PDB file of C-alpha atoms in Angstrom:
ATOM      1  CA  MET U   3      -0.406  -0.164   0.088  1.00  0.00           C
ATOM      2  CA  PRO U   4       2.635   2.794   1.008  1.00  0.00           C
ATOM      3  CA  ALA U   5       4.047   2.250  -2.953  1.00  0.00           C
ATOM      4  CA  ALA U   6       0.879   3.147  -4.051  1.00  0.00           C
ATOM      5  CA  SER U   7       0.838   5.915  -2.447  1.00  0.00           C
ATOM      6  CA  HIS U   8       4.107   6.408  -2.979  1.00  0.00           C
ATOM      7  CA  ASN U   9       3.280   6.243  -7.237  1.00  0.00           C
ATOM      8  CA  ALA U  10      -0.046   8.671  -6.766  1.00  0.00           C
ATOM      9  CA  ALA U  11       2.111  11.465  -4.625  1.00  0.00           C
ATOM     10  CA  THR U  12       4.563  11.226  -7.489  1.00  0.00           C
ATOM     11  CA  ALA U  13       2.000  11.647 -10.052  1.00  0.00           C
ATOM     12  CA  GLN U  14       0.538  14.597  -8.578  1.00  0.00           C
ATOM     13  CA  THR U  15       3.652  16.323  -8.445  1.00  0.00           C
ATOM     14  CA  ALA U  16       4.369  15.765 -11.938  1.00  0.00           C
ATOM     15  CA  GLY U  17       1.282  16.813 -13.001  1.00  0.00           C
ATOM     16  CA  ALA U  18       1.450  20.193 -11.265  1.00  0.00           C
ATOM     17  CA  ASP U  19       5.032  20.352 -12.761  1.00  0.00           C
ATOM     18  CA  ALA U  20       3.919  19.921 -16.080  1.00  0.00           C
ATOM     19  CA  THR U  21       1.173  22.262 -15.287  1.00  0.00           C
ATOM     20  CA  LYS U  22       3.586  25.473 -13.768  1.00  0.00           C
ATOM     21  CA  GLU U  23       5.692  24.431 -16.802  1.00  0.00           C
ATOM     22  CA  LEU U  24       3.151  25.200 -19.007  1.00  0.00           C
ATOM     23  CA  ALA U  25       1.916  28.395 -17.559  1.00  0.00           C
ATOM     24  CA  GLU U  26       5.249  29.951 -17.668  1.00  0.00           C
ATOM     25  CA  LEU U  27       5.418  28.962 -21.638  1.00  0.00           C
ATOM     26  CA  ASP U  28       2.131  30.500 -22.204  1.00  0.00           C
ATOM     27  CA  ALA U  29       3.440  33.804 -20.222  1.00  0.00           C
ATOM     28  CA  GLN U  30       6.529  33.683 -22.417  1.00  0.00           C
ATOM     29  CA  ALA U  31       4.115  33.490 -25.530  1.00  0.00           C
ATOM     30  CA  GLY U  32       1.502  35.912 -26.810  1.00  0.00           C
ATOM     31  CA  PRO U  33       0.986  39.380 -28.544  1.00  0.00           C
ATOM     32  CA  ALA U  34       2.766  41.329 -25.926  1.00  0.00           C
ATOM     33  CA  VAL U  35       5.743  39.769 -26.245  1.00  0.00           C
ATOM     34  CA  ARG U  36       5.485  39.025 -30.028  1.00  0.00           C
ATOM     35  CA  ARG U  37       6.106  35.405 -29.493  1.00  0.00           C
ATOM     36  CA  PHE U  38       3.942  32.530 -30.677  1.00  0.00           C
ATOM     37  CA  ARG U  39       4.072  28.472 -30.582  1.00  0.00           C
ATOM     38  CA  ARG U  40       3.109  26.431 -33.613  1.00  0.00           C
ATOM     39  CA  GLY U  41      -0.472  25.902 -33.527  1.00  0.00           C
ATOM     40  CA  MET U  42      -1.313  29.113 -32.111  1.00  0.00           C
ATOM     41  CA  ILE U  43      -4.041  31.364 -33.428  1.00  0.00           C
ATOM     42  CA  ILE U  44      -2.824  34.861 -34.189  1.00  0.00           C
ATOM     43  CA  ASP U  45      -5.355  37.512 -34.092  1.00  0.00           C
ATOM     44  CA  TYR U  46      -5.080  40.831 -36.612  1.00  0.00           C
ATOM     45  CA  GLY U  47      -6.989  43.784 -37.240  1.00  0.00           C
ATOM     46  CA  CYS U  48      -6.422  47.149 -39.064  1.00  0.00           C
ATOM     47  CA  GLU U  49      -8.370  50.284 -39.634  1.00  0.00           C
ATOM     48  CA  THR U  50      -8.658  52.104 -43.155  1.00  0.00           C
ATOM     49  CA  TYR U  51      -9.310  55.517 -43.293  1.00  0.00           C
ATOM     50  CA  ASN U  52     -10.302  57.776 -46.393  1.00  0.00           C
ATOM     51  CA  ALA U  53     -11.834  54.579 -48.138  1.00  0.00           C
ATOM     52  CA  ARG U  54     -13.699  55.545 -51.110  1.00  0.00           C
ATOM     53  CA  ILE U  55     -17.020  55.497 -51.562  1.00  0.00           C
ATOM     54  CA  ASP U  56     -18.340  53.319 -54.097  1.00  0.00           C
ATOM     55  CA  SER U  57     -21.393  55.097 -56.039  1.00  0.00           C
ATOM     56  CA  ASN U  58     -23.557  51.859 -56.792  1.00  0.00           C
ATOM     57  CA  THR U  59     -23.361  50.788 -53.303  1.00  0.00           C
ATOM     58  CA  GLY U  60     -22.673  53.940 -50.859  1.00  0.00           C
ATOM     59  CA  ARG U  61     -20.134  52.158 -48.891  1.00  0.00           C
ATOM     60  CA  ALA U  62     -16.651  51.488 -49.073  1.00  0.00           C
ATOM     61  CA  GLN U  63     -14.917  47.992 -50.585  1.00  0.00           C
ATOM     62  CA  LEU U  64     -11.889  46.768 -49.545  1.00  0.00           C
ATOM     63  CA  THR U  65      -9.987  43.517 -50.252  1.00  0.00           C
ATOM     64  CA  MET U  66      -7.327  42.743 -47.475  1.00  0.00           C
ATOM     65  CA  GLN U  67      -4.766  39.944 -48.158  1.00  0.00           C
ATOM     66  CA  VAL U  68      -2.243  38.483 -45.159  1.00  0.00           C
ATOM     67  CA  ARG U  69       1.019  37.315 -46.004  1.00  0.00           C
ATOM     68  CA  LEU U  70       3.800  35.441 -43.794  1.00  0.00           C
ATOM     69  CA  PHE U  71       7.135  35.418 -44.883  1.00  0.00           C
ATOM     70  CA  ARG U  72      10.301  33.845 -43.086  1.00  0.00           C
ATOM     71  CA  ASP U  73      13.896  34.773 -44.718  1.00  0.00           C
ATOM     72  CA  ASN U  74      12.327  36.918 -47.387  1.00  0.00           C
ATOM     73  CA  GLN U  75      10.398  33.902 -48.737  1.00  0.00           C
ATOM     74  CA  GLN U  76       6.741  34.083 -48.525  1.00  0.00           C
ATOM     75  CA  VAL U  77       5.464  30.772 -46.311  1.00  0.00           C
ATOM     76  CA  PHE U  78       1.697  31.731 -46.809  1.00  0.00           C
ATOM     77  CA  ALA U  79      -0.855  33.982 -48.892  1.00  0.00           C
ATOM     78  CA  SER U  80      -4.462  34.065 -47.838  1.00  0.00           C
ATOM     79  CA  SER U  81      -6.813  34.597 -50.681  1.00  0.00           C
ATOM     80  CA  ASN U  82      -8.490  38.466 -50.956  1.00  0.00           C
ATOM     81  CA  LEU U  83     -11.020  38.911 -48.654  1.00  0.00           C
ATOM     82  CA  ASN U  84     -13.990  41.050 -49.583  1.00  0.00           C
ATOM     83  CA  VAL U  85     -14.245  44.236 -46.737  1.00  0.00           C
ATOM     84  CA  MET U  86     -17.222  45.852 -47.089  1.00  0.00           C
ATOM     85  CA  GLY U  87     -17.364  48.796 -44.378  1.00  0.00           C
ATOM     86  CA  GLN U  88     -20.782  50.670 -43.210  1.00  0.00           C
ATOM     87  CA  PRO U  89     -23.129  52.870 -45.427  1.00  0.00           C
ATOM     88  CA  ALA U  90     -20.956  56.320 -46.209  1.00  0.00           C
ATOM     89  CA  THR U  91     -18.351  55.711 -43.618  1.00  0.00           C
ATOM     90  CA  LYS U  92     -14.802  56.277 -44.999  1.00  0.00           C
ATOM     91  CA  ARG U  93     -13.406  54.398 -42.045  1.00  0.00           C
ATOM     92  CA  VAL U  94     -13.335  50.494 -41.985  1.00  0.00           C
ATOM     93  CA  VAL U  95     -12.265  48.082 -39.796  1.00  0.00           C
ATOM     94  CA  ALA U  96     -11.391  44.396 -40.086  1.00  0.00           C
ATOM     95  CA  MET U  97     -10.204  42.221 -38.091  1.00  0.00           C
ATOM     96  CA  GLY U  98      -9.190  38.094 -38.842  1.00  0.00           C
ATOM     97  CA  HIS U  99      -7.118  35.341 -37.505  1.00  0.00           C
ATOM     98  CA  LEU U 100      -4.267  32.840 -38.751  1.00  0.00           C
ATOM     99  CA  GLN U 101      -3.407  29.596 -37.066  1.00  0.00           C
ATOM    100  CA  LEU U 102      -0.159  29.083 -37.329  1.00  0.00           C
ATOM    101  CA  GLY U 103       1.255  25.835 -38.933  1.00  0.00           C
ATOM    102  CA  GLN U 104       2.469  22.835 -36.612  1.00  0.00           C
ATOM    103  CA  ASN U 105       5.006  22.559 -39.560  1.00  0.00           C
ATOM    104  CA  LEU U 106       6.935  26.496 -39.360  1.00  0.00           C
ATOM    105  CA  THR U 107      10.115  26.191 -38.344  1.00  0.00           C
ATOM    106  CA  PRO U 108      11.109  28.198 -35.101  1.00  0.00           C
ATOM    107  CA  GLY U 109      12.457  31.437 -35.978  1.00  0.00           C
ATOM    108  CA  ASP U 110      11.688  34.803 -37.168  1.00  0.00           C
ATOM    109  CA  TYR U 111       8.661  35.688 -39.083  1.00  0.00           C
ATOM    110  CA  ILE U 112       6.863  38.723 -40.976  1.00  0.00           C
ATOM    111  CA  LEU U 113       3.200  39.056 -40.800  1.00  0.00           C
ATOM    112  CA  GLN U 114       1.802  41.461 -43.619  1.00  0.00           C
ATOM    113  CA  VAL U 115      -1.527  42.523 -44.346  1.00  0.00           C
ATOM    114  CA  ILE U 116      -2.391  44.546 -47.432  1.00  0.00           C
ATOM    115  CA  VAL U 117      -5.770  46.186 -48.054  1.00  0.00           C
ATOM    116  CA  THR U 118      -6.711  47.489 -51.489  1.00  0.00           C
ATOM    117  CA  ASP U 119      -9.350  50.021 -51.867  1.00  0.00           C
ATOM    118  CA  VAL U 120     -11.400  48.575 -55.050  1.00  0.00           C
ATOM    119  CA  ALA U 121     -14.353  51.365 -54.971  1.00  0.00           C
ATOM    120  CA  GLY U 122     -14.505  53.958 -57.868  1.00  0.00           C
ATOM    121  CA  LYS U 123     -13.705  53.773 -61.055  1.00  0.00           C
ATOM    122  CA  ASN U 124     -10.172  55.296 -60.474  1.00  0.00           C
ATOM    123  CA  LYS U 125      -6.727  53.021 -59.928  1.00  0.00           C
ATOM    124  CA  PRO U 126      -7.395  50.643 -56.955  1.00  0.00           C
ATOM    125  CA  ARG U 127      -5.418  52.100 -54.020  1.00  0.00           C
ATOM    126  CA  VAL U 128      -3.387  50.176 -51.819  1.00  0.00           C
ATOM    127  CA  ALA U 129      -1.696  50.239 -48.010  1.00  0.00           C
ATOM    128  CA  SER U 130       0.202  47.870 -46.673  1.00  0.00           C
ATOM    129  CA  GLN U 131       1.743  47.161 -43.135  1.00  0.00           C
ATOM    130  CA  TRP U 132       3.608  44.685 -41.240  1.00  0.00           C
ATOM    131  CA  ILE U 133       5.043  43.475 -38.003  1.00  0.00           C
ATOM    132  CA  PRO U 134       7.767  40.831 -37.162  1.00  0.00           C
ATOM    133  CA  PHE U 135       7.649  38.166 -34.493  1.00  0.00           C
ATOM    134  CA  GLU U 136       8.793  35.051 -33.388  1.00  0.00           C
ATOM    135  CA  VAL U 137       7.689  31.387 -33.645  1.00  0.00           C
ATOM    136  CA  GLU U 138       9.083  28.986 -30.693  1.00  0.00           C
TER     137      GLU U 138
END
């Protein structure tokens, strides 16, 4: 009997240690430190100002694409997502999520968001922002 109690206590201690280690890893990963683990979901967002209003719909019409780079090589690109603003509003807020692949190599990455204003008959206007982060 004492041996079984010892094994149960050892298992509880090991479980507590694993939980503590996981909590420490979570504290080291996240948006504040721009460090993520493979498989995590990254939330991103952008705010577009002075978007043109389409005369047919009365709304801003934008497309948004997300790209992921490592060592100046693109490793992911989303399809163009259509973003439609509120009626007669030139300011558009868009948000999205990107799940990091389990097969990503640990290291430094860049997340780029590209927004294209496609409203109107004029040439489309493009804006781009990027942010560096690390995958553990």
